[in-house]
Amino acid sequence: MGRIPIGVQLYSVRADCARDLPGTLEQVAKMGYEGVEFAGYHGYSAQELRRMLDDLGLKCCGTHIPLETLMGDVLKETVEFNLTLGNPYLIVPGLREERRNSKAAWLETARLFNEIAEQVKPYGLRVGYHNHHIEFQPMEGELPWDIFFSNTSPEVIMQFDVGNAMHGGAQAAPFLRKYPGRAVTIHVKEYSATNDKALIGEGDVNWEEIFELCETIGGTEWYIVEQESYAYPPLECIARCLENLRRMGK
């Protein structure tokens, strides 16, 4: 397969986006990022956002939205918004307590995701789930991550957040192997036991192994940088992350 493009989760620079989204997108494009993943739209319409992205040569490589926006009457609006945006990846970045507090709750949530995946498929859209650390804390003898992904269809994207998983004591590699083809987008986030402000390439993650898996069996279409701790101003942090990835040959 060809080279996997690199995007950035705009949550990394959320204060900059809130202050000046067009200016922030321009800076992100100048750094050399090829795409952006949204976490909120700062009052702009899908048409306005699409125009900004097109003008800068950026693609939308995802959006983080609540599960509720993918259910009932709201789903139609969400579909239309993302079709306009040119975004195929609808990622849920966390769940309300009652959707994840037991094995039965996780199974019901998996069923719901399968249903949504079927509903958005005709539009060329995909639904996915993004982890924090709780998904790797055993529950009723299993990991919630496994309960969920062994009971969802291959259509449901496994957006693996590498740093968050390590925070929960889990390595990415075994899960990338266990669920081949499902890490359609992956959060490239560092983890360091000794430096909580480590940028990509400065911590404990074995990136070489992860990139190798993404590029062979992962089905990965986007690497998405996310930095949530800041040794420098946020925009400088994400610029340095991209430089570090370039040094790794990405």
mmCIF file with all atom_site columns, N, CA and C in Angstrom, residues 1-2 4 172-173 176-177 181 183 186 205-220 223 248-250:
data_model
loop_
_atom_site.group_PDB
_atom_site.id
_atom_site.type_symbol
_atom_site.label_atom_id
_atom_site.label_alt_id
_atom_site.label_comp_id
_atom_site.label_asym_id
_atom_site.label_entity_id
_atom_site.label_seq_id
_atom_site.pdbx_PDB_ins_code
_atom_site.Cartn_x
_atom_site.Cartn_y
_atom_site.Cartn_z
_atom_site.occupancy
_atom_site.B_iso_or_equiv
_atom_site.pdbx_formal_charge
_atom_site.auth_seq_id
_atom_site.auth_comp_id
_atom_site.auth_asym_id
_atom_site.auth_atom_id
_atom_site.pdbx_PDB_model_num
ATOM 1  N N  . MET A 1 1   ? 0.839  -1.204 0.000  1.00 0.00 ? 1   MET A N  1
ATOM 2  C CA . MET A 1 1   ? 0.000  0.000  0.000  1.00 0.00 ? 1   MET A CA 1
ATOM 3  C C  . MET A 1 1   ? 0.870  1.249  0.000  1.00 0.00 ? 1   MET A C  1
ATOM 4  N N  . GLY A 1 2   ? 0.263  2.375  -0.378 1.00 0.00 ? 2   GLY A N  1
ATOM 5  C CA . GLY A 1 2   ? 1.032  3.626  -0.450 1.00 0.00 ? 2   GLY A CA 1
ATOM 6  C C  . GLY A 1 2   ? 1.274  4.208  0.933  1.00 0.00 ? 2   GLY A C  1
ATOM 7  N N  . ILE A 1 4   ? 0.947  6.315  4.227  1.00 0.00 ? 4   ILE A N  1
ATOM 8  C CA . ILE A 1 4   ? -0.223 6.727  5.024  1.00 0.00 ? 4   ILE A CA 1
ATOM 9  C C  . ILE A 1 4   ? -0.091 8.216  5.352  1.00 0.00 ? 4   ILE A C  1
ATOM 10 N N  . ALA A 1 172 ? -0.284 -1.223 22.119 1.00 0.00 ? 172 ALA A N  1
ATOM 11 C CA . ALA A 1 172 ? -1.107 -1.222 20.903 1.00 0.00 ? 172 ALA A CA 1
ATOM 12 C C  . ALA A 1 172 ? -0.921 -2.495 20.079 1.00 0.00 ? 172 ALA A C  1
ATOM 13 N N  . ALA A 1 173 ? 0.327  -2.947 19.960 1.00 0.00 ? 173 ALA A N  1
ATOM 14 C CA . ALA A 1 173 ? 0.651  -4.006 18.990 1.00 0.00 ? 173 ALA A CA 1
ATOM 15 C C  . ALA A 1 173 ? -0.241 -5.253 19.089 1.00 0.00 ? 173 ALA A C  1
ATOM 16 N N  . LEU A 1 176 ? -3.575 -4.475 17.507 1.00 0.00 ? 176 LEU A N  1
ATOM 17 C CA . LEU A 1 176 ? -3.502 -4.281 16.050 1.00 0.00 ? 176 LEU A CA 1
ATOM 18 C C  . LEU A 1 176 ? -3.427 -5.647 15.370 1.00 0.00 ? 176 LEU A C  1
ATOM 19 N N  . ARG A 1 177 ? -2.733 -6.598 16.026 1.00 0.00 ? 177 ARG A N  1
ATOM 20 C CA . ARG A 1 177 ? -2.640 -7.966 15.468 1.00 0.00 ? 177 ARG A CA 1
ATOM 21 C C  . ARG A 1 177 ? -3.973 -8.712 15.612 1.00 0.00 ? 177 ARG A C  1
ATOM 22 N N  . GLY A 1 181 ? -7.024 -5.001 10.046 1.00 0.00 ? 181 GLY A N  1
ATOM 23 C CA . GLY A 1 181 ? -7.877 -4.263 9.120  1.00 0.00 ? 181 GLY A CA 1
ATOM 24 C C  . GLY A 1 181 ? -8.794 -3.253 9.771  1.00 0.00 ? 181 GLY A C  1
ATOM 25 N N  . ALA A 1 183 ? -7.863 -0.842 12.322 1.00 0.00 ? 183 ALA A N  1
ATOM 26 C CA . ALA A 1 183 ? -7.263 0.409  12.808 1.00 0.00 ? 183 ALA A CA 1
ATOM 27 C C  . ALA A 1 183 ? -7.216 1.419  11.663 1.00 0.00 ? 183 ALA A C  1
ATOM 28 N N  . ILE A 1 186 ? -5.632 5.939  13.361 1.00 0.00 ? 186 ILE A N  1
ATOM 29 C CA . ILE A 1 186 ? -4.969 5.638  14.626 1.00 0.00 ? 186 ILE A CA 1
ATOM 30 C C  . ILE A 1 186 ? -4.448 6.923  15.248 1.00 0.00 ? 186 ILE A C  1
ATOM 31 N N  . VAL A 1 205 ? 6.881  4.587  23.692 1.00 0.00 ? 205 VAL A N  1
ATOM 32 C CA . VAL A 1 205 ? 6.163  3.844  22.650 1.00 0.00 ? 205 VAL A CA 1
ATOM 33 C C  . VAL A 1 205 ? 7.138  3.314  21.602 1.00 0.00 ? 205 VAL A C  1
ATOM 34 N N  . ASN A 1 206 ? 6.937  2.039  21.239 1.00 0.00 ? 206 ASN A N  1
ATOM 35 C CA . ASN A 1 206 ? 7.732  1.442  20.155 1.00 0.00 ? 206 ASN A CA 1
ATOM 36 C C  . ASN A 1 206 ? 7.038  1.754  18.824 1.00 0.00 ? 206 ASN A C  1
ATOM 37 N N  . TRP A 1 207 ? 7.315  2.954  18.309 1.00 0.00 ? 207 TRP A N  1
ATOM 38 C CA . TRP A 1 207 ? 6.608  3.421  17.104 1.00 0.00 ? 207 TRP A CA 1
ATOM 39 C C  . TRP A 1 207 ? 6.926  2.561  15.894 1.00 0.00 ? 207 TRP A C  1
ATOM 40 N N  . GLU A 1 208 ? 8.162  2.085  15.817 1.00 0.00 ? 208 GLU A N  1
ATOM 41 C CA . GLU A 1 208 ? 8.565  1.288  14.645 1.00 0.00 ? 208 GLU A CA 1
ATOM 42 C C  . GLU A 1 208 ? 7.646  0.076  14.469 1.00 0.00 ? 208 GLU A C  1
ATOM 43 N N  . GLU A 1 209 ? 7.398  -0.613 15.580 1.00 0.00 ? 209 GLU A N  1
ATOM 44 C CA . GLU A 1 209 ? 6.528  -1.803 15.551 1.00 0.00 ? 209 GLU A CA 1
ATOM 45 C C  . GLU A 1 209 ? 5.093  -1.415 15.167 1.00 0.00 ? 209 GLU A C  1
ATOM 46 N N  . ILE A 1 210 ? 4.601  -0.326 15.750 1.00 0.00 ? 210 ILE A N  1
ATOM 47 C CA . ILE A 1 210 ? 3.219  0.102  15.485 1.00 0.00 ? 210 ILE A CA 1
ATOM 48 C C  . ILE A 1 210 ? 3.051  0.494  14.018 1.00 0.00 ? 210 ILE A C  1
ATOM 49 N N  . PHE A 1 211 ? 4.001  1.288  13.494 1.00 0.00 ? 211 PHE A N  1
ATOM 50 C CA . PHE A 1 211 ? 3.905  1.714  12.093 1.00 0.00 ? 211 PHE A CA 1
ATOM 51 C C  . PHE A 1 211 ? 3.978  0.508  11.152 1.00 0.00 ? 211 PHE A C  1
ATOM 52 N N  . GLU A 1 212 ? 4.835  -0.438 11.495 1.00 0.00 ? 212 GLU A N  1
ATOM 53 C CA . GLU A 1 212 ? 4.962  -1.655 10.687 1.00 0.00 ? 212 GLU A CA 1
ATOM 54 C C  . GLU A 1 212 ? 3.620  -2.401 10.616 1.00 0.00 ? 212 GLU A C  1
ATOM 55 N N  . LEU A 1 213 ? 2.936  -2.519 11.756 1.00 0.00 ? 213 LEU A N  1
ATOM 56 C CA . LEU A 1 213 ? 1.636  -3.204 11.795 1.00 0.00 ? 213 LEU A CA 1
ATOM 57 C C  . LEU A 1 213 ? 0.570  -2.415 11.039 1.00 0.00 ? 213 LEU A C  1
ATOM 58 N N  . CYS A 1 214 ? 0.557  -1.101 11.231 1.00 0.00 ? 214 CYS A N  1
ATOM 59 C CA . CYS A 1 214 ? -0.425 -0.256 10.530 1.00 0.00 ? 214 CYS A CA 1
ATOM 60 C C  . CYS A 1 214 ? -0.247 -0.387 9.020  1.00 0.00 ? 214 CYS A C  1
ATOM 61 N N  . GLU A 1 215 ? 1.011  -0.470 8.593  1.00 0.00 ? 215 GLU A N  1
ATOM 62 C CA . GLU A 1 215 ? 1.310  -0.447 7.154  1.00 0.00 ? 215 GLU A CA 1
ATOM 63 C C  . GLU A 1 215 ? 1.227  -1.830 6.508  1.00 0.00 ? 215 GLU A C  1
ATOM 64 N N  . THR A 1 216 ? 1.054  -2.870 7.330  1.00 0.00 ? 216 THR A N  1
ATOM 65 C CA . THR A 1 216 ? 0.919  -4.216 6.758  1.00 0.00 ? 216 THR A CA 1
ATOM 66 C C  . THR A 1 216 ? -0.488 -4.767 6.979  1.00 0.00 ? 216 THR A C  1
ATOM 67 N N  . ILE A 1 217 ? -0.890 -4.925 8.241  1.00 0.00 ? 217 ILE A N  1
ATOM 68 C CA . ILE A 1 217 ? -2.182 -5.594 8.514  1.00 0.00 ? 217 ILE A CA 1
ATOM 69 C C  . ILE A 1 217 ? -3.260 -4.671 9.070  1.00 0.00 ? 217 ILE A C  1
ATOM 70 N N  . GLY A 1 218 ? -2.907 -3.431 9.416  1.00 0.00 ? 218 GLY A N  1
ATOM 71 C CA . GLY A 1 218 ? -3.849 -2.575 10.155 1.00 0.00 ? 218 GLY A CA 1
ATOM 72 C C  . GLY A 1 218 ? -4.998 -2.010 9.349  1.00 0.00 ? 218 GLY A C  1
ATOM 73 N N  . GLY A 1 219 ? -4.828 -1.970 8.021  1.00 0.00 ? 219 GLY A N  1
ATOM 74 C CA . GLY A 1 219 ? -5.844 -1.320 7.185  1.00 0.00 ? 219 GLY A CA 1
ATOM 75 C C  . GLY A 1 219 ? -5.875 0.184  7.427  1.00 0.00 ? 219 GLY A C  1
ATOM 76 N N  . THR A 1 220 ? -4.765 0.721  7.924  1.00 0.00 ? 220 THR A N  1
ATOM 77 C CA . THR A 1 220 ? -4.724 2.123  8.361  1.00 0.00 ? 220 THR A CA 1
ATOM 78 C C  . THR A 1 220 ? -4.718 3.088  7.180  1.00 0.00 ? 220 THR A C  1
ATOM 79 N N  . TYR A 1 223 ? -2.713 8.382  9.893  1.00 0.00 ? 223 TYR A N  1
ATOM 80 C CA . TYR A 1 223 ? -2.078 8.588  11.195 1.00 0.00 ? 223 TYR A CA 1
ATOM 81 C C  . TYR A 1 223 ? -2.566 9.948  11.686 1.00 0.00 ? 223 TYR A C  1
ATOM 82 N N  . MET A 1 248 ? 11.312 9.924  11.440 1.00 0.00 ? 248 MET A N  1
ATOM 83 C CA . MET A 1 248 ? 11.105 8.457  11.475 1.00 0.00 ? 248 MET A CA 1
ATOM 84 C C  . MET A 1 248 ? 10.774 7.937  10.076 1.00 0.00 ? 248 MET A C  1
ATOM 85 N N  . GLY A 1 249 ? 10.755 8.830  9.105  1.00 0.00 ? 249 GLY A N  1
ATOM 86 C CA . GLY A 1 249 ? 10.507 8.406  7.717  1.00 0.00 ? 249 GLY A CA 1
ATOM 87 C C  . GLY A 1 249 ? 9.036  8.410  7.308  1.00 0.00 ? 249 GLY A C  1
ATOM 88 N N  . LYS A 1 250 ? 8.209  9.107  8.099  1.00 0.00 ? 250 LYS A N  1
ATOM 89 C CA . LYS A 1 250 ? 6.747  9.128  7.810  1.00 0.00 ? 250 LYS A CA 1
ATOM 90 C C  . LYS A 1 250 ? 6.362  10.354 6.996  1.00 0.00 ? 250 LYS A C  1
#
